[in-house]
Amino acid sequence: MTPAASQDVVVPPRVTDLVARRPDCEPLLRGVIPLARLDDRLLAEAAHRYETRFDAGQGTGGLRDAGGCEERRRRYHAPPRGATAWAGPHSPGTLEDMVFLGYHASHEQLPPSTLLAAVQEAERAGFDGAMCSDHLAPWGLAQGESGFAWSWLGAALATTSFPMGMVSAPGQRYHPVIAAQALATLAEMFEGRFWCALGSGEALNEHVTGDAWPAKPERQDRLVQAADVMRRLIAGERVTHDGAFQVHEARVWSRPLSPAPLRAAAASAETAAWAASWADGVVTVGHDVETVGKILSAYRDAGGTGPCAVQVHVSLADSHAEALRTAGDQWRQATVDPALMWELMQPEDFDRLADPGDTEALERGILISADERDVAERLGALVDAGADELFLHPVAKDQSSFLGRARDGLLDAIRERA
């Protein structure tokens, strides 16, 4: 009889000892059951269900999973600025020479519950980690969703074991003090498993405050102020700030032992070079080798530290025509003039200006293919261009087909090529 079937289950000493030594493990054990039903009996059930995946009391973290979470954490968690310099994930001749392959969870396209199931399946399929978007609105009406990323991340981190990150924009929709509190809470609960990339934002998500939408130089100035304030708060300082936003004697009380890295989101080489002075890594998007290579080189050449990550939109189907149709339906905003991407305020605006029949523009924005070997080769070329991490975003509404391909050989093919 399993613990779930017994009414007189005693919490195993192994579990209580683990929680006593590493209190941060308890939320992970509790995370496999509904929050409304927390009690010691169900904690025992959770421990039983994790028995085949976790080994308490071993390794550097006191909690190690057979799938390699601790190893992934050791290889790819960049220390915050001011800590020991990050040497990069690759050490030739070791497991560290393998590229980090992540899954991108798109809140714009799927209900939060469906996306939660997808990220859990992504871990089972063999992805090394995940990242997600942080939107208030979708890019277009056909996407039709936009769950609250911070809430979702709590559930996603509690029900998986691999690291996760997000791209967020503090300064307008989120006051930096609130963003710091949210980030610190996740980092405290899931030590070493969370990072956040900060960007200057899009009007699509930020206009709702009613404040004027600043020009890019003003947004960048606001962003670097926000990053500084957030770091100081998470370090335990009492912060007052008078600049692009106001802060009055703020403190964050619940803080992690180790601050989560603050990466930078950069869509151009100029932004990447600018971010090198303050970021713990860089995240860009695209699959054009020359463009991505210039962005990553600009970050490194300017002294940037931490991992260089690339998010890649992928439409992979049984035929090229089907893959193209999916891209045109779900990611048609890729055909909009790039200069307008940060300025439009409604999904309808993007739909009005998008042209899903513009095959050339779709191909530029999305890796469209019917051949897994072609996908592996093109992604491997991004690693050659300097990417330490690749986050794959399957643009189809149905994630199961892509995740099945990932499990059944696609990820292995990418790793072999990279």
XYZ file of C-alpha atoms in Angstrom:
418
model
C 0.000 0.000 0.000
C 1.372 3.412 -0.922
C 1.304 6.316 1.530
C -1.538 7.820 -0.473
C -3.759 4.852 0.404
C -3.083 4.849 4.127
C -4.739 7.009 6.761
C -1.981 6.375 9.326
C 1.117 7.298 7.415
C 4.038 8.472 9.527
C 6.378 11.008 7.969
C 9.604 9.063 7.362
C 12.563 10.209 9.467
C 14.466 10.562 6.214
C 12.069 13.302 5.136
C 11.977 15.148 8.452
C 15.775 15.023 8.649
C 16.001 16.423 5.148
C 13.628 19.285 5.889
C 15.467 20.057 9.130
C 18.760 20.326 7.281
C 17.464 21.967 4.112
C 14.141 23.768 4.680
C 14.138 24.845 1.034
C 13.439 21.222 0.061
C 10.070 21.114 1.804
C 8.242 23.276 -0.790
C 9.572 20.981 -3.512
C 8.163 17.922 -1.776
C 4.896 19.671 -1.050
C 4.679 20.946 -4.614
C 3.386 17.661 -6.006
C 0.030 18.004 -4.232
C -2.635 20.723 -4.178
C -1.764 23.532 -1.784
C -5.159 23.332 -0.090
C -4.394 19.814 1.184
C -1.035 20.339 2.878
C -0.435 18.185 5.939
C 2.231 15.794 7.196
C 0.507 12.725 5.764
C 0.547 14.268 2.310
C 4.138 15.356 2.761
C 4.913 11.677 3.283
C 2.984 10.874 0.109
C 5.032 13.453 -1.755
C 8.240 11.921 -0.435
C 7.071 8.497 -1.599
C 6.263 9.776 -5.083
C 9.680 11.410 -5.343
C 11.490 8.301 -4.057
C 12.679 7.207 -7.477
C 13.809 10.680 -8.502
C 15.516 12.221 -5.483
C 18.310 11.126 -3.181
C 18.342 13.054 0.095
C 21.503 13.842 1.966
C 23.928 13.494 -0.959
C 25.692 15.974 -3.194
C 26.354 19.647 -2.606
C 22.733 20.649 -2.229
C 21.363 17.940 0.048
C 18.811 17.106 -2.661
C 19.870 15.524 -5.921
C 17.747 14.091 -8.699
C 18.795 11.261 -10.912
C 18.050 13.321 -14.005
C 20.914 15.721 -13.290
C 19.280 18.837 -11.813
C 22.226 19.418 -9.485
C 24.646 19.039 -12.372
C 22.658 21.465 -14.516
C 22.540 23.920 -11.643
C 26.303 23.678 -11.117
C 27.124 24.139 -14.781
C 24.790 26.930 -15.769
C 23.920 29.039 -12.717
C 25.872 32.267 -13.226
C 26.892 34.000 -9.990
C 25.615 37.550 -9.517
C 27.899 40.441 -10.339
C 30.583 40.907 -7.725
C 30.822 37.177 -7.044
C 33.388 34.823 -8.530
C 33.585 35.355 -12.277
C 31.544 32.975 -14.410
C 33.864 30.991 -16.653
C 31.253 29.828 -19.149
C 29.562 26.446 -19.419
C 32.040 24.801 -21.765
C 35.083 22.849 -20.599
C 36.348 20.749 -23.531
C 36.372 17.038 -22.919
C 33.738 17.052 -20.181
C 29.965 16.897 -19.912
C 30.091 20.682 -19.665
C 30.965 20.807 -23.359
C 27.328 19.982 -24.142
C 25.066 22.870 -25.074
C 22.278 23.747 -22.652
C 18.944 23.102 -24.381
C 15.969 24.869 -22.842
C 12.251 24.980 -23.540
C 10.537 28.350 -23.976
C 7.038 28.542 -22.474
C 4.927 31.083 -24.346
C 2.251 32.601 -22.101
C 0.792 34.429 -25.099
C -0.400 31.194 -26.678
C -1.523 28.740 -24.000
C -3.679 28.864 -20.856
C -1.488 28.724 -17.731
C -2.685 25.232 -16.785
C -1.874 23.869 -20.238
C 1.498 25.600 -20.240
C 2.267 24.105 -16.826
C 1.650 20.612 -18.162
C 3.825 21.423 -21.179
C 6.834 22.540 -19.129
C 6.543 19.404 -16.994
C 6.520 17.320 -20.184
C 9.517 19.302 -21.467
C 11.555 18.171 -18.476
C 10.528 14.558 -19.045
C 11.472 14.932 -22.721
C 15.048 15.796 -21.764
C 15.293 19.593 -21.825
C 17.892 21.046 -19.448
C 15.741 23.963 -18.299
C 13.085 26.437 -19.362
C 12.306 30.101 -19.681
C 9.046 31.962 -20.156
C 7.685 35.235 -21.438
C 6.035 37.849 -19.207
C 3.179 39.427 -21.169
C 0.010 41.223 -20.203
C -1.341 40.784 -23.744
C -0.704 38.394 -26.637
C 0.883 39.613 -29.856
C -2.215 38.710 -31.847
C -5.798 37.549 -31.439
C -5.052 34.040 -32.715
C -2.710 33.526 -29.765
C -5.373 34.635 -27.332
C -3.754 34.120 -23.897
C -1.463 35.830 -21.364
C -1.301 34.329 -17.895
C 0.581 36.028 -15.058
C 4.125 34.713 -15.347
C 5.189 35.209 -11.711
C 2.304 33.109 -10.360
C 2.877 30.459 -12.993
C 6.588 30.231 -12.220
C 5.867 29.300 -8.609
C 3.832 26.323 -9.768
C 6.275 25.422 -12.546
C 9.340 25.477 -10.311
C 7.537 23.504 -7.587
C 6.539 20.702 -9.951
C 9.795 20.354 -11.901
C 13.436 20.090 -10.903
C 15.274 21.965 -13.657
C 16.250 25.683 -13.699
C 13.975 28.354 -15.154
C 14.187 31.969 -16.163
C 11.999 34.709 -17.518
C 12.214 37.985 -19.416
C 10.588 40.881 -17.576
C 10.488 44.679 -17.803
C 10.598 46.573 -14.486
C 9.919 50.279 -14.430
C 6.383 50.886 -15.657
C 3.915 47.994 -15.359
C 6.017 46.638 -12.482
C 7.472 49.002 -9.924
C 11.069 47.811 -9.374
C 10.433 47.271 -5.640
C 7.596 44.845 -6.441
C 9.718 43.161 -9.113
C 12.548 42.738 -6.598
C 10.200 41.206 -4.033
C 8.780 38.767 -6.593
C 12.231 37.760 -7.800
C 13.584 37.343 -4.265
C 10.646 35.150 -3.271
C 11.167 32.709 -6.142
C 14.936 32.676 -5.607
C 14.488 31.968 -1.893
C 12.112 29.057 -2.481
C 14.074 27.552 -5.373
C 17.697 28.264 -4.618
C 19.965 28.215 -7.644
C 17.149 27.469 -10.084
C 15.856 30.888 -11.127
C 17.151 33.792 -13.182
C 15.509 36.858 -14.669
C 16.451 38.778 -17.815
C 15.524 42.444 -17.681
C 14.402 44.332 -20.773
C 13.139 47.824 -21.514
C 9.698 46.472 -22.423
C 7.086 46.814 -25.152
C 4.194 49.254 -25.277
C 1.937 46.228 -25.846
C 2.373 45.315 -22.175
C 3.320 48.593 -20.513
C 0.872 51.179 -21.903
C -1.867 50.101 -19.462
C -0.509 52.306 -16.664
C -1.589 55.374 -18.652
C 1.915 56.827 -18.379
C 3.679 58.102 -21.466
C 5.668 55.471 -23.362
C 9.294 56.689 -23.293
C 11.750 56.616 -26.171
C 14.319 53.819 -26.070
C 17.163 55.874 -24.482
C 14.843 56.837 -21.625
C 13.661 53.245 -21.237
C 17.239 52.016 -21.077
C 18.134 54.616 -18.464
C 15.097 53.555 -16.444
C 16.071 49.905 -16.803
C 19.610 50.313 -15.488
C 18.217 52.280 -12.531
C 15.729 49.482 -11.894
C 18.444 46.809 -12.013
C 20.526 48.727 -9.483
C 17.589 49.276 -7.115
C 16.534 45.625 -7.366
C 20.033 44.364 -6.595
C 20.351 46.640 -3.597
C 16.980 45.565 -2.219
C 17.749 41.882 -2.656
C 21.089 42.451 -0.907
C 19.154 43.682 2.131
C 19.570 47.443 1.819
C 16.972 50.030 2.753
C 16.596 51.927 -0.524
C 15.458 55.433 -1.397
C 15.687 56.462 -5.038
C 14.710 59.594 -6.964
C 15.090 59.127 -10.699
C 13.044 57.604 -13.496
C 10.843 56.253 -10.695
C 10.523 56.932 -6.983
C 11.416 54.637 -4.077
C 10.959 55.620 -0.452
C 12.831 53.680 2.242
C 11.938 50.298 0.766
C 13.175 46.940 2.006
C 12.699 43.361 0.832
C 12.413 41.201 3.922
C 12.372 37.652 2.528
C 15.550 37.206 0.568
C 17.466 34.258 -0.925
C 20.834 33.085 0.344
C 22.219 33.703 -3.149
C 20.702 36.415 -5.369
C 19.254 35.221 -8.664
C 21.240 36.403 -11.691
C 19.871 39.453 -13.514
C 20.536 38.943 -17.209
C 19.772 41.444 -19.945
C 17.398 41.026 -22.876
C 18.971 42.412 -26.050
C 17.630 42.452 -29.604
C 20.585 44.325 -31.112
C 24.360 44.421 -30.855
C 24.179 47.984 -29.542
C 21.885 47.003 -26.674
C 24.008 43.947 -25.880
C 27.176 46.041 -25.620
C 25.358 48.595 -23.449
C 24.104 45.863 -21.100
C 27.539 44.300 -20.597
C 28.367 46.737 -17.809
C 25.520 45.624 -15.533
C 24.115 42.241 -16.610
C 24.863 38.695 -15.402
C 24.323 37.298 -18.894
C 22.457 38.131 -22.087
C 19.367 36.710 -23.800
C 18.588 37.445 -27.431
C 16.199 35.989 -29.991
C 16.546 34.794 -33.571
C 18.097 32.115 -35.751
C 20.098 34.111 -38.283
C 23.663 33.092 -37.500
C 25.287 36.345 -38.574
C 22.877 38.564 -36.622
C 22.974 36.445 -33.478
C 26.753 36.173 -33.665
C 27.132 39.952 -33.787
C 24.876 40.403 -30.756
C 26.716 37.819 -28.659
C 30.128 39.086 -29.743
C 29.144 42.647 -28.874
C 28.212 41.538 -25.375
C 31.420 39.562 -24.835
C 33.668 42.194 -26.458
C 32.252 44.850 -24.127
C 33.236 42.761 -21.105
C 29.921 40.990 -20.562
C 29.959 37.968 -18.261
C 27.565 35.090 -17.682
C 25.837 32.864 -20.239
C 24.839 33.955 -23.726
C 21.366 32.565 -24.423
C 19.357 32.533 -27.649
C 15.611 32.007 -27.878
C 14.596 30.422 -31.190
C 11.050 30.330 -32.549
C 10.567 26.965 -34.273
C 7.805 25.661 -36.510
C 8.490 21.992 -37.204
C 5.877 19.866 -38.965
C 5.536 16.877 -41.272
C 5.649 19.160 -44.318
C 7.157 22.559 -44.948
C 3.783 23.875 -46.065
C 2.198 22.838 -42.768
C 5.048 24.368 -40.774
C 4.644 27.597 -42.743
C 0.886 27.701 -42.117
C 1.418 27.248 -38.382
C 3.980 30.040 -38.315
C 1.666 32.368 -40.216
C -1.236 31.635 -37.903
C 0.528 31.790 -34.537
C 3.581 34.022 -35.033
C 2.471 36.386 -37.772
C 3.751 39.424 -35.844
C 7.183 38.366 -37.109
C 6.227 40.033 -40.385
C 5.638 43.458 -38.777
C 8.276 46.144 -39.261
C 10.792 45.553 -36.424
C 10.865 49.285 -35.670
C 7.209 49.043 -34.586
C 7.496 45.996 -32.321
C 8.092 48.092 -29.211
C 5.583 50.817 -30.090
C 2.233 49.140 -30.924
C -0.235 48.906 -28.045
C -2.887 46.325 -28.960
C -2.909 42.798 -30.449
C -5.270 44.147 -33.114
C -2.558 46.610 -34.169
C -0.144 43.776 -34.839
C -2.798 41.771 -36.690
C -3.611 44.753 -38.874
C 0.016 45.277 -39.910
C 1.066 41.610 -40.117
C 1.080 39.706 -43.395
C 0.922 35.941 -42.791
C 1.417 35.447 -46.510
C 4.850 37.087 -46.418
C 6.841 33.866 -46.533
C 10.201 35.597 -46.596
C 9.464 37.584 -43.427
C 8.141 34.485 -41.654
C 11.286 32.567 -42.556
C 13.415 35.392 -41.153
C 11.632 35.379 -37.813
C 10.926 31.672 -37.353
C 12.960 28.548 -38.018
C 10.502 26.766 -40.310
C 11.246 23.201 -41.362
C 9.939 19.678 -41.933
C 13.345 18.058 -41.343
C 14.709 17.421 -37.845
C 18.252 17.105 -39.180
C 17.910 20.547 -40.767
C 16.693 21.977 -37.461
C 19.595 20.384 -35.581
C 22.114 21.729 -38.079
C 20.757 25.269 -37.978
C 20.617 25.306 -34.192
C 24.128 23.900 -34.001
C 25.309 26.815 -36.108
C 24.053 29.177 -33.388
C 26.257 27.364 -30.879
C 29.166 27.862 -33.273
C 28.280 31.561 -33.279
C 28.702 31.783 -29.501
C 25.455 30.622 -27.891
C 25.902 28.870 -24.541
C 22.189 28.164 -24.169
C 19.392 27.631 -26.694
C 15.742 27.997 -25.682
C 13.416 26.431 -28.233
C 9.948 27.905 -28.650
C 7.593 25.654 -30.637
C 5.104 28.146 -32.073
C 2.289 25.643 -32.613
C -0.637 25.706 -30.197
C -0.302 21.941 -29.751
C 3.001 21.465 -27.941
C 2.759 17.683 -27.726
C 4.058 16.961 -31.226
C 7.218 19.020 -30.767
C 7.848 17.677 -27.274
C 7.429 14.150 -28.600
C 10.010 14.851 -31.295
C 12.312 16.320 -28.644
C 12.012 13.184 -26.524
C 12.415 10.787 -29.427
C 15.636 12.126 -30.915
C 15.553 15.836 -31.767
C 17.385 16.925 -28.612
C 19.979 14.191 -29.093
C 20.506 15.313 -32.683
C 21.010 18.922 -31.621
C 23.478 17.949 -28.914
C 25.384 15.713 -31.317
C 25.636 18.543 -33.851
C 26.537 21.185 -31.258
